[in-house]
XYZ file of C-alpha atoms in Angstrom:
767
model
C 30.591 59.207 62.132
C 27.760 57.355 60.289
C 25.788 54.690 62.167
C 24.531 51.850 59.912
C 21.350 50.022 60.796
C 19.338 47.274 59.015
C 15.755 48.114 58.168
C 14.502 45.286 60.359
C 16.640 46.400 63.308
C 15.452 49.992 62.842
C 11.745 49.056 62.839
C 12.050 46.518 65.645
C 13.445 49.424 67.700
C 10.986 52.035 66.771
C 7.708 50.256 65.741
C 7.241 47.438 68.174
C 4.423 48.204 70.579
C 1.987 46.728 73.010
C 2.293 43.243 74.452
C 4.924 40.561 74.100
C 2.741 37.866 72.476
C 4.048 34.524 71.441
C 0.715 32.911 70.617
C 0.872 33.357 66.859
C 3.518 30.751 66.705
C 5.482 28.839 65.768
C 7.144 30.631 62.923
C 8.173 28.617 59.964
C 11.705 27.283 59.876
C 14.408 29.130 57.984
C 14.178 26.571 55.196
C 10.337 26.939 55.052
C 10.732 30.644 55.035
C 13.219 30.590 52.189
C 10.987 28.182 50.244
C 8.026 30.399 50.825
C 9.792 33.452 49.558
C 10.862 31.530 46.471
C 7.242 30.461 45.902
C 6.027 33.934 46.062
C 8.643 35.310 43.686
C 7.947 32.451 41.200
C 4.353 33.535 40.863
C 5.243 36.941 39.748
C 5.905 38.278 36.203
C 9.206 37.843 34.304
C 10.305 41.381 35.175
C 9.781 40.762 38.899
C 12.965 41.671 40.870
C 13.517 39.514 44.080
C 15.836 40.436 46.849
C 16.354 44.072 45.950
C 19.269 45.719 47.797
C 18.308 49.217 49.086
C 19.843 51.836 51.280
C 19.252 55.412 52.287
C 20.396 58.016 54.830
C 19.022 60.435 57.251
C 21.376 62.864 58.980
C 24.124 60.511 60.486
C 22.076 57.444 60.063
C 22.459 54.924 57.139
C 19.685 52.478 56.658
C 20.107 49.371 54.534
C 18.318 46.104 53.719
C 16.844 43.858 51.057
C 13.252 44.246 49.983
C 11.639 40.811 49.216
C 10.511 41.937 45.773
C 9.608 44.605 43.361
C 7.223 44.495 40.376
C 8.127 47.399 38.114
C 5.079 46.754 35.831
C 2.606 47.178 38.777
C 5.021 49.558 40.604
C 4.485 47.435 43.709
C 7.019 46.502 46.357
C 6.413 43.267 48.387
C 7.163 42.523 51.974
C 6.715 38.671 52.122
C 5.987 37.064 55.523
C 5.597 33.322 55.868
C 3.363 31.890 58.581
C 1.561 28.873 60.012
C -1.892 28.782 61.487
C -4.694 31.365 61.062
C -3.761 34.809 59.978
C -6.847 36.316 61.633
C -5.316 35.440 64.973
C -2.182 37.516 64.212
C -1.692 40.220 66.978
C -2.183 43.725 65.757
C 1.361 44.587 67.057
C 2.800 42.103 64.516
C 0.999 43.652 61.607
C 1.976 47.123 62.816
C 5.672 46.136 62.706
C 5.314 44.501 59.267
C 3.742 47.684 57.823
C 6.570 49.805 59.291
C 9.162 47.681 57.618
C 7.349 47.520 54.319
C 6.981 51.336 54.142
C 10.590 51.942 54.935
C 11.474 49.758 51.997
C 8.872 51.687 50.000
C 10.624 54.957 50.581
C 14.092 53.583 49.860
C 12.878 52.217 46.566
C 11.096 55.500 45.704
C 14.245 57.403 46.346
C 16.377 54.914 44.383
C 14.027 54.708 41.344
C 12.780 58.417 41.551
C 9.128 57.289 41.922
C 6.287 59.631 42.888
C 4.193 56.854 44.333
C 4.214 53.118 44.825
C 2.027 50.296 45.996
C 3.291 48.831 49.229
C 2.076 45.194 49.787
C 2.268 42.826 52.682
C 2.220 39.382 51.294
C 1.425 36.642 53.759
C 2.066 33.101 52.551
C 0.840 30.120 54.497
C 3.633 27.572 54.316
C 1.113 24.749 54.770
C -1.331 25.561 52.041
C 0.860 27.810 49.916
C -1.998 30.342 49.786
C -1.255 34.047 49.740
C -3.086 36.787 51.526
C -2.145 40.298 50.173
C -2.763 43.622 51.816
C -1.935 46.591 49.543
C -1.748 50.317 50.277
C -1.129 53.029 47.639
C 1.391 55.430 49.092
C 2.931 58.660 47.668
C 6.668 59.124 48.036
C 6.348 62.112 50.447
C 4.265 60.182 52.841
C 6.720 57.310 52.757
C 9.625 59.743 53.265
C 7.922 61.235 56.301
C 7.366 57.711 57.726
C 11.062 56.843 57.060
C 12.280 59.976 58.790
C 9.922 59.488 61.752
C 11.498 56.051 62.321
C 14.950 57.555 61.953
C 14.150 60.332 64.395
C 13.122 57.872 67.062
C 16.287 55.922 66.578
C 18.934 58.508 65.882
C 19.442 59.641 69.511
C 20.115 56.002 70.375
C 22.351 55.679 67.248
C 24.489 58.695 68.280
C 24.739 57.180 71.689
C 25.903 53.892 70.127
C 28.459 55.709 67.999
C 29.899 57.491 70.979
C 29.853 54.222 72.984
C 31.678 52.395 70.099
C 34.313 55.079 69.834
C 34.986 55.168 73.523
C 35.014 51.302 73.610
C 37.562 51.023 70.835
C 39.710 53.785 72.221
C 39.777 52.072 75.661
C 40.437 48.638 74.148
C 43.387 50.020 72.135
C 45.094 51.078 75.359
C 43.912 48.175 77.516
C 46.693 46.523 79.519
C 46.886 42.864 80.551
C 45.267 42.831 84.111
C 47.835 40.608 85.759
C 50.972 42.360 84.650
C 52.769 39.263 83.387
C 51.245 36.371 81.472
C 51.448 32.849 82.928
C 53.658 30.356 81.355
C 51.906 29.077 78.247
C 49.326 31.917 78.320
C 51.290 34.271 76.072
C 51.611 31.934 73.119
C 47.945 31.241 73.334
C 47.087 34.921 73.372
C 49.497 35.601 70.454
C 47.799 32.848 68.441
C 44.293 34.221 69.132
C 45.375 37.781 68.197
C 47.126 36.826 64.975
C 44.151 34.645 63.951
C 41.785 37.483 64.556
C 43.868 39.780 62.421
C 43.988 37.262 59.639
C 40.153 36.638 59.924
C 40.612 32.864 60.279
C 39.627 30.031 62.605
C 41.941 28.726 65.456
C 41.877 25.354 67.084
C 43.848 25.720 70.170
C 44.909 22.939 72.602
C 46.147 24.497 75.865
C 46.830 22.921 79.180
C 44.466 23.284 82.095
C 45.577 25.835 84.656
C 47.260 28.384 82.372
C 44.351 30.801 82.329
C 42.793 30.046 78.947
C 39.752 32.195 79.444
C 41.750 35.402 80.024
C 44.283 34.204 77.466
C 41.673 34.224 74.745
C 39.383 37.056 75.811
C 42.124 39.716 76.224
C 43.806 39.275 72.843
C 40.443 39.165 71.054
C 39.321 42.405 72.653
C 42.689 44.040 71.820
C 42.214 43.036 68.214
C 38.565 44.271 68.063
C 39.127 48.004 67.284
C 41.480 47.444 64.208
C 39.481 44.533 62.913
C 36.178 46.409 63.304
C 34.683 43.550 65.377
C 31.138 44.532 66.476
C 30.467 41.644 68.953
C 32.403 38.969 70.794
C 30.427 35.843 71.595
C 31.862 33.683 74.353
C 30.152 30.282 74.118
C 30.414 27.813 76.867
C 29.105 24.285 77.428
C 28.460 24.688 81.193
C 27.578 27.220 83.789
C 31.116 27.078 85.195
C 32.493 28.151 81.843
C 30.175 31.092 81.615
C 31.180 32.172 85.165
C 34.827 31.992 84.376
C 34.314 34.259 81.429
C 32.212 36.758 83.503
C 34.970 36.679 86.174
C 37.658 37.417 83.653
C 35.778 40.262 82.101
C 35.103 41.703 85.564
C 38.803 41.578 86.257
C 39.444 43.466 83.080
C 36.939 46.098 84.137
C 38.514 46.293 87.607
C 41.977 46.859 86.070
C 40.662 49.524 83.644
C 37.730 51.335 85.434
C 37.013 53.586 82.424
C 36.589 50.676 80.088
C 32.996 51.076 78.620
C 32.566 47.398 77.670
C 28.944 46.095 77.844
C 28.923 42.495 78.898
C 25.753 40.403 78.814
C 25.062 37.007 80.205
C 22.397 34.961 78.467
C 20.647 32.158 80.499
C 17.919 29.638 79.623
C 14.331 30.711 79.884
C 13.502 28.382 82.850
C 16.246 30.084 84.864
C 15.164 33.618 83.967
C 11.384 33.288 84.036
C 9.627 35.027 86.923
C 6.198 33.428 86.216
C 6.821 29.901 85.013
C 3.157 29.008 85.460
C 1.956 31.660 82.916
C 2.083 31.790 79.106
C 4.124 34.383 77.197
C 1.456 36.923 76.295
C -0.205 39.831 77.810
C -3.477 38.125 78.797
C -1.571 35.751 80.956
C 1.751 37.159 82.151
C 1.970 40.730 83.677
C 5.529 41.055 82.534
C 4.410 40.430 78.900
C 1.589 42.996 79.054
C 2.823 46.239 77.604
C 6.335 44.785 77.259
C 7.338 46.851 74.185
C 5.817 50.056 75.628
C 8.063 49.762 78.691
C 11.097 48.292 76.840
C 12.721 51.592 75.946
C 13.072 52.740 79.530
C 14.229 49.253 80.739
C 16.719 49.113 77.859
C 18.175 52.546 78.601
C 18.474 51.745 82.350
C 20.298 48.466 81.582
C 22.983 50.055 79.464
C 23.333 53.260 81.490
C 26.634 53.801 83.389
C 26.331 52.688 86.964
C 28.610 55.416 88.001
C 31.362 57.657 86.637
C 33.838 54.988 87.544
C 31.723 52.245 86.142
C 30.745 53.192 82.593
C 29.354 49.763 81.557
C 27.939 47.470 84.248
C 28.173 43.809 83.642
C 24.682 42.510 82.770
C 24.760 39.200 84.580
C 21.545 37.300 85.162
C 20.823 38.959 88.543
C 21.436 42.484 87.173
C 19.155 41.998 84.165
C 16.449 40.588 86.448
C 16.583 43.588 88.814
C 16.304 46.089 85.856
C 13.523 43.999 84.327
C 11.424 43.902 87.440
C 12.038 47.663 88.127
C 10.355 48.274 84.826
C 7.756 45.420 84.950
C 9.177 43.539 81.796
C 10.199 39.963 81.283
C 13.884 39.415 82.228
C 14.342 36.657 79.666
C 13.145 38.775 76.735
C 14.823 41.858 77.984
C 18.142 40.032 77.857
C 17.443 38.948 74.279
C 16.793 42.602 73.413
C 20.006 43.616 75.170
C 21.992 41.212 73.013
C 21.704 43.758 70.191
C 23.564 46.366 72.163
C 26.202 44.307 74.139
C 29.809 44.253 73.145
C 30.526 40.796 74.649
C 27.777 38.174 75.048
C 28.421 35.115 77.300
C 26.127 32.181 76.807
C 25.545 28.583 76.015
C 26.633 26.960 72.689
C 23.021 26.733 71.571
C 22.637 30.531 71.392
C 24.836 30.589 68.280
C 25.026 27.017 66.972
C 21.442 25.796 67.307
C 19.232 25.813 64.232
C 17.279 28.772 65.715
C 20.235 30.343 67.541
C 19.450 33.952 68.627
C 23.014 35.252 68.338
C 23.545 33.882 64.842
C 20.144 35.129 63.724
C 20.911 38.650 64.981
C 24.363 38.617 63.499
C 23.057 37.703 60.071
C 20.147 40.172 60.171
C 22.374 43.055 61.244
C 25.490 42.029 59.264
C 27.578 42.180 62.381
C 31.299 41.362 62.258
C 31.526 38.843 64.995
C 34.272 36.972 66.833
C 33.614 33.623 68.482
C 35.354 32.064 71.445
C 34.294 28.471 71.987
C 35.227 27.315 75.456
C 35.987 23.630 76.258
C 35.453 22.945 72.513
C 35.779 19.199 72.925
C 32.227 19.310 74.313
C 30.894 20.762 71.108
C 30.998 17.365 69.251
C 28.552 15.790 71.637
C 26.523 18.993 72.177
C 26.334 19.496 68.393
C 24.993 15.971 67.924
C 22.288 16.562 70.500
C 21.314 19.884 68.823
C 20.727 18.127 65.495
C 19.170 14.949 66.838
C 15.386 14.527 67.071
C 13.573 11.786 68.897
C 9.994 10.719 69.349
C 9.146 8.832 72.611
C 5.953 6.778 72.908
C 5.296 8.206 76.460
C 5.218 11.741 74.922
C 2.570 10.673 72.396
C 0.619 8.745 74.997
C 0.544 11.873 77.317
C -0.525 14.000 74.460
C -3.404 11.684 73.498
C -4.647 11.578 77.078
C -4.328 15.309 77.632
C -7.446 17.423 78.323
C -7.151 19.066 74.950
C -7.109 15.789 73.071
C -10.111 14.488 75.094
C -12.096 17.680 74.367
C -11.247 18.405 70.873
C -11.988 15.725 68.214
C -9.585 17.159 65.466
C -6.690 17.116 67.887
C -7.534 13.482 69.017
C -7.876 12.433 65.387
C -4.535 13.802 64.346
C -2.693 12.244 67.297
C -4.421 8.862 66.660
C -3.291 8.934 63.037
C 0.290 9.377 64.292
C -0.275 6.437 66.634
C -1.494 4.190 63.872
C 1.487 5.124 61.659
C 3.821 4.440 64.428
C 2.349 1.065 65.190
C 2.517 0.053 61.499
C 6.127 1.048 61.354
C 7.021 -1.099 64.427
C 5.090 -4.037 62.976
C 7.183 -3.781 59.789
C 10.469 -3.512 61.859
C 10.089 -5.615 65.094
C 13.807 -6.108 65.690
C 15.186 -4.565 68.877
C 17.235 -2.160 66.777
C 16.715 -1.094 63.157
C 18.468 1.449 60.967
C 16.445 2.811 58.049
C 17.647 4.390 54.815
C 15.166 7.264 55.029
C 12.571 8.512 57.419
C 9.326 6.589 57.021
C 7.005 8.506 54.668
C 3.678 7.494 56.331
C 4.893 8.492 59.840
C 6.327 11.755 58.496
C 3.012 12.564 56.679
C 1.052 11.830 59.836
C 3.358 14.048 61.878
C 3.021 16.923 59.289
C -0.746 16.753 59.389
C -0.698 16.521 63.156
C 1.486 19.652 63.729
C -0.667 21.520 61.219
C -3.706 20.614 63.294
C -2.038 21.488 66.483
C -0.869 24.815 65.160
C -4.433 25.748 64.259
C -5.600 24.605 67.593
C -2.993 26.580 69.626
C -3.797 29.575 67.537
C -7.559 29.278 68.138
C -7.202 28.486 71.813
C -4.294 30.683 73.099
C -5.508 30.652 76.628
C -5.594 26.872 77.052
C -2.073 25.727 78.090
C -1.414 22.032 77.779
C 2.037 21.044 78.612
C 1.879 17.438 77.467
C 0.488 18.466 74.068
C 2.996 21.279 73.557
C 5.944 18.954 74.433
C 4.981 16.446 71.777
C 4.223 19.248 69.328
C 7.723 20.759 69.631
C 9.352 17.364 69.435
C 7.391 16.641 66.285
C 8.366 20.008 64.744
C 12.039 19.425 65.458
C 11.933 15.972 63.972
C 10.271 17.322 60.757
C 13.048 19.945 60.498
C 15.741 17.295 60.904
C 13.892 15.029 58.332
C 14.112 17.901 55.817
C 17.896 18.106 56.434
C 18.572 14.359 56.482
C 21.884 13.393 54.801
C 24.944 11.175 55.461
C 25.673 13.268 58.530
C 22.748 11.503 60.365
C 20.866 8.226 60.475
C 17.339 7.147 61.123
C 16.894 4.390 63.683
C 14.127 2.641 65.599
C 14.860 1.227 69.099
C 12.339 -1.126 70.830
C 13.846 0.140 74.016
C 11.003 -0.410 76.471
C 10.551 -4.068 75.682
C 14.196 -4.754 76.395
C 14.396 -2.527 79.415
C 11.214 -3.959 81.135
C 11.814 -7.607 79.826
C 8.371 -7.696 78.282
C 6.993 -8.782 74.965
C 7.419 -6.578 71.884
C 4.534 -4.076 71.599
C 4.060 -2.165 68.331
C 4.034 1.602 68.768
C 6.272 1.476 71.773
C 9.558 2.252 70.053
C 11.760 5.249 70.118
C 12.013 6.853 66.696
C 15.185 8.871 66.142
C 16.993 10.980 63.506
C 20.434 10.662 65.075
C 23.102 13.147 64.172
C 26.443 11.572 63.910
C 28.603 14.324 62.327
C 27.551 17.803 63.330
C 30.026 19.449 60.951
C 27.596 20.310 58.159
C 25.513 22.307 60.678
C 28.343 23.899 62.591
C 30.440 24.740 59.454
C 28.319 27.670 58.148
C 27.999 29.129 61.665
C 31.828 29.200 61.978
C 32.239 30.588 58.504
C 29.755 33.377 59.209
C 32.116 34.866 61.894
C 34.965 37.074 61.064
C 37.230 34.970 63.349
C 36.670 32.065 65.748
C 38.737 30.337 68.359
C 37.910 26.893 69.677
C 39.986 26.024 72.713
C 40.300 23.266 75.218
C 42.854 21.233 77.151
C 41.937 18.104 75.189
C 41.678 18.474 71.443
C 43.932 15.591 70.357
C 44.042 14.471 67.639
C 43.316 17.677 65.943
C 42.092 15.999 62.733
C 39.180 14.316 64.703
C 37.900 17.631 65.901
C 38.398 19.434 62.586
C 36.394 16.765 60.800
C 33.500 16.564 63.332
C 33.296 20.288 63.995
C 33.489 21.410 60.313
C 36.476 23.641 60.675
C 37.612 25.358 57.476
C 40.552 23.767 55.551
C 42.788 26.768 56.325
C 42.184 26.801 59.982
C 45.106 27.247 62.302
C 46.179 24.602 64.799
C 48.236 25.458 67.907
C 49.234 23.065 70.641
C 50.428 25.194 73.554
C 53.330 23.709 75.497
C 52.465 22.844 79.050
C 54.029 24.977 81.776
C 53.959 21.997 84.112
C 56.949 19.725 84.685
C 56.838 15.946 84.694
C 57.988 15.841 88.322
C 54.739 17.564 89.458
C 52.644 14.608 88.439
C 53.470 11.090 89.428
C 51.753 9.023 86.852
C 51.345 5.202 87.365
C 49.738 2.580 85.254
C 48.193 -0.461 87.118
C 49.067 -3.095 84.563
C 47.651 -5.843 86.828
C 44.039 -4.450 86.554
C 41.580 -4.731 83.709
C 38.370 -2.721 83.781
C 36.936 -4.397 80.681
C 33.268 -5.278 81.282
C 33.840 -9.033 81.672
C 36.627 -8.249 84.248
C 34.793 -5.707 86.369
C 33.978 -7.908 89.315
C 37.569 -9.214 89.499
C 38.873 -5.741 89.331
C 37.154 -4.416 92.512
C 39.529 -5.901 95.082
C 42.805 -4.771 93.557
C 41.262 -1.307 92.885
C 40.354 -0.912 96.534
C 43.720 -2.168 97.672
C 45.592 0.261 95.420
C 43.482 3.268 96.564
C 43.898 2.400 100.243
C 47.670 2.020 99.769
C 48.000 5.263 98.062
C 45.903 7.132 100.653
C 47.990 5.704 103.517
C 51.248 6.710 101.796
C 49.983 10.236 101.264
C 46.724 11.131 103.080
C 44.694 13.895 101.449
C 41.890 14.441 99.043
C 41.416 12.211 95.973
C 38.949 11.700 93.179
C 38.277 8.193 91.919
C 36.494 7.922 88.515
C 34.511 4.992 87.242
C 32.777 4.251 83.949
C 29.230 3.956 85.344
C 27.272 4.457 88.532
C 26.830 0.773 88.984
C 30.567 0.187 88.857
C 31.113 3.168 91.203
C 28.667 1.798 93.734
C 30.262 -1.716 93.694
C 33.738 -0.226 94.193
C 32.612 2.173 96.910
C 30.751 -0.579 98.852
C 33.832 -2.869 98.780
C 36.135 -0.073 99.683
C 33.971 0.901 102.700
C 33.845 -2.670 103.866
C 37.616 -3.218 103.561
C 38.826 0.217 104.615
C 36.197 1.757 106.973
C 38.807 4.148 108.429
C 39.243 5.995 105.115
C 36.662 8.756 104.628
C 34.841 8.589 101.310
C 31.772 10.100 99.625
C 29.998 9.364 96.357
C 28.391 11.104 93.471
C 24.774 10.046 93.075
C 22.484 9.948 89.973
C 20.932 13.227 88.903
C 22.560 15.396 91.500
C 21.015 18.811 91.956
C 23.252 21.911 91.884
C 23.126 22.241 95.585
C 24.097 18.678 96.105
C 27.043 19.173 93.660
C 28.229 22.167 95.671
C 28.000 20.107 98.897
C 30.043 17.365 97.259
C 32.839 19.783 96.263
C 32.659 21.624 99.589
C 34.238 18.590 101.196
C 37.520 19.273 99.403
C 39.301 21.663 101.695
C 42.941 22.325 102.483
C 42.621 20.370 105.716
C 40.269 17.556 104.709
C 41.104 14.043 103.721
C 39.202 11.345 101.905
C 38.321 9.792 98.567
C 35.390 10.925 96.418
C 33.916 8.434 94.002
C 32.697 9.951 90.726
C 31.577 9.036 87.264
C 33.962 9.795 84.343
C 32.368 12.268 82.048
C 30.029 13.567 84.778
C 29.814 16.910 86.650
C 33.116 16.393 88.492
C 35.265 15.198 85.657
C 35.922 18.680 84.133
C 35.249 22.296 84.794
C 35.998 22.109 88.499
C 39.039 23.771 90.089
C 40.545 22.265 93.295
C 44.030 23.613 93.561
C 46.724 22.921 96.154
C 45.877 20.486 98.863
C 42.154 20.472 97.976
C 42.971 17.702 95.514
C 46.289 15.798 95.387
C 45.440 12.793 93.323
C 43.051 10.846 91.109
C 42.292 7.243 90.299
C 40.869 6.289 86.853
C 39.246 2.866 86.737
C 38.293 3.186 83.020
C 39.567 4.194 79.633
C 36.289 6.051 79.190
C 35.338 4.110 76.058
C 31.749 4.446 75.015
C 29.721 1.305 75.560
C 29.685 -1.220 72.711
C 26.055 -1.386 71.650
C 24.048 -1.465 68.372
C 23.868 2.406 68.173
C 27.582 2.963 68.673
C 28.405 0.154 66.250
C 26.307 1.849 63.598
C 28.093 5.092 64.339
C 31.398 3.236 64.024
C 30.346 2.024 60.541
C 29.303 5.583 59.472
C 32.628 6.966 60.809
C 34.558 4.229 58.940
C 32.751 5.169 55.716
C 33.242 8.921 56.163
C 36.705 9.198 57.704
C 38.300 5.691 57.513
C 38.839 5.539 61.290
C 35.603 4.082 62.646
C 36.907 2.624 65.963
C 39.101 5.544 66.843
C 36.465 8.161 66.079
C 33.683 6.333 67.929
C 35.389 4.804 70.863
C 39.130 5.648 71.421
C 39.342 9.361 70.916
C 36.120 10.250 72.942
C 37.164 7.926 75.728
C 40.730 9.219 76.169
C 39.445 12.821 75.911
C 37.451 12.160 79.065
C 40.384 10.549 80.898
C 42.704 13.448 80.216
C 40.075 15.943 81.341
C 39.499 14.105 84.631
C 43.200 13.669 85.314
C 43.657 17.395 84.574
C 41.782 18.189 87.833
C 44.902 17.350 89.834
C 47.535 19.859 88.563
C 45.935 23.279 88.443
C 48.733 25.721 89.247
C 52.631 25.825 88.853
C 53.077 24.817 92.440
C 50.657 21.816 92.515
C 52.046 18.288 92.900
C 49.967 15.107 92.690
C 49.544 11.609 91.632
C 47.274 9.908 89.012
C 46.739 6.186 88.868
C 45.584 4.850 85.433
C 44.013 1.620 86.555
C 43.813 -0.541 83.418
C 46.516 -2.433 81.566
C 45.536 -0.741 78.266
C 46.999 2.456 79.372
C 50.415 0.783 78.658
C 49.596 0.421 74.943
C 51.470 2.638 72.572
C 48.380 3.782 70.750
C 46.739 4.870 73.975
C 49.791 6.565 75.432
C 50.178 8.626 72.221
C 46.883 10.352 73.043
C 48.023 11.357 76.557
C 49.664 14.775 77.231
C 53.292 15.016 76.126
C 54.398 16.169 79.515
C 53.037 13.146 81.328
C 55.771 10.541 81.995
C 54.164 7.179 82.533
C 55.922 4.917 85.080
């Protein structure tokens, strides 16, 4: 069996050496890189061939890729690298890797064109100045062939191991049985839809009730489809830690049910959770785990993917396991996990690892031409998460801290560049003193000042790699992100200025104290190409109604499949009541507190047990809890607080036991409104003192206008659909298994409206 590898992947495996070194950064954006390659090609002659597809073989290895350019007149092949900063600061290990890639392309071209020799050129193009630095080496074909074969020889043992692993994996998946014997009610239709969509190579939007086992119901059929569909990788993408853990648990259950299943599962976590030395920079002169990283990587990589035992052919590489292997080999756990993503069969991680502009998994998939399958857990969250990924903000406090940082004080060019940004910011605010302003385009003068500033900071960080400055780096990365989003500005986003601090602190308007934002409203244009790049994708959740809303905002292809899985739960399991005598509209909040407290106490006395009460804000929650405690001191209660740490969240949930009683007060849309599982007597009811509608404010009103212009349903897309989605998620905490019974009180007269009731689950019967 032939193993196919990209030139870049081959050389990154065989030619990387020395330290992990992130000082020669940041790399240009993808758009800047593409533009830079186009500039380099445009400067060549008429016969110049750009993007030359090449391939070659060595024993059982097939190597393929695209050379950046070939000039037949000069008989020169170009490997173009765009960069920012000073080239003389480039680590030797980077240059070594670039030469390795260029010479592989050189041999593939010599073989294809039957050339006896060729000039191999590294072309470094500064995206800021557009200047080129070219290093050229005359190479004969035989030397290039030997170089190519040497790289292949270093890789081929691993490639043969990968071929054997893939064959064993696919054989085991073909015979894999469902680990629970029988499917749960509702789980089989979901699994069938996932499997059929994978076979058809399409996108599925699946609404499936909470409690039917959606995680296993999507993972199992997709893995069963993988061998016949030649799927290289499955990416399970979650919004929260709880979603990742459920996927890891399901995969562990599959492995337990089929001990010989050689499925490599990798968990990706954020850098701050994986980093062993958070006080050190990512280069060998600072961090001991970066020093010699690539020299020790082969042994660490081999240890990570090695069978744990004869009965455990592919250990699950969760965060703790990767950390243990990394520390045994003195390498960075975070960057080891990124390397292991190349060799895992299933990768479990946050949305951003695939959908973000610089998403690791998407980048690897494109570079290696993987055939991928996506599972997007709790996909209703992707709307808001997508907006955050493609929104960029500049805060005055960040600039102030950067200007007062030690670096700015000691280095005049840095101070001058930051001061220029400040002056442009002040001028912008003077021109737009209103509390909230929406602009047609991003202000030219501020953008120019930011561009000059980031160029200066890039040069400074390159020249002073051992001088960490957190405040300066924070502003720097914020400014870079804003510039990227300014380049991509279109109808999907808007530019606004908020004089937030003046309003918040009730003080006079102060120019230069605004928040400047490129606010993404519709993430679809960014998400659409990522979904299209996968062979198949399934986006699933208990709340994806109406489907058109999610299809529009997430950029689903026109031929996507929609399935609404029938609930296995019966109406008698959930007693649903609407408190038509209560209004939680903002003007009526104070008047609502007493009837809310009375209703909650009455329900608790009729059926003592554990309840969750959801409110639209912390202020509303605190007012309700205070009155409830005053009027009903005999009823146990506890409250969610602002910015709870993970340990505090665990303590909050730990009070829900089979024998406990009480009412927990929580905020709708917060940590306890979805993704928690309290079956049986641990939770027997919920109170919802809100429709969950987003606050009416200038920003949301602008979003409403944009939604109206794009989709003709401004109010629904901005307020009604997002609000009711949160309500259904929160109420879904009550019925988790086929034997659960409970009560939900919808405490607002608007829940009786036909338009609102149409967005509630079909199996709910409102009293």
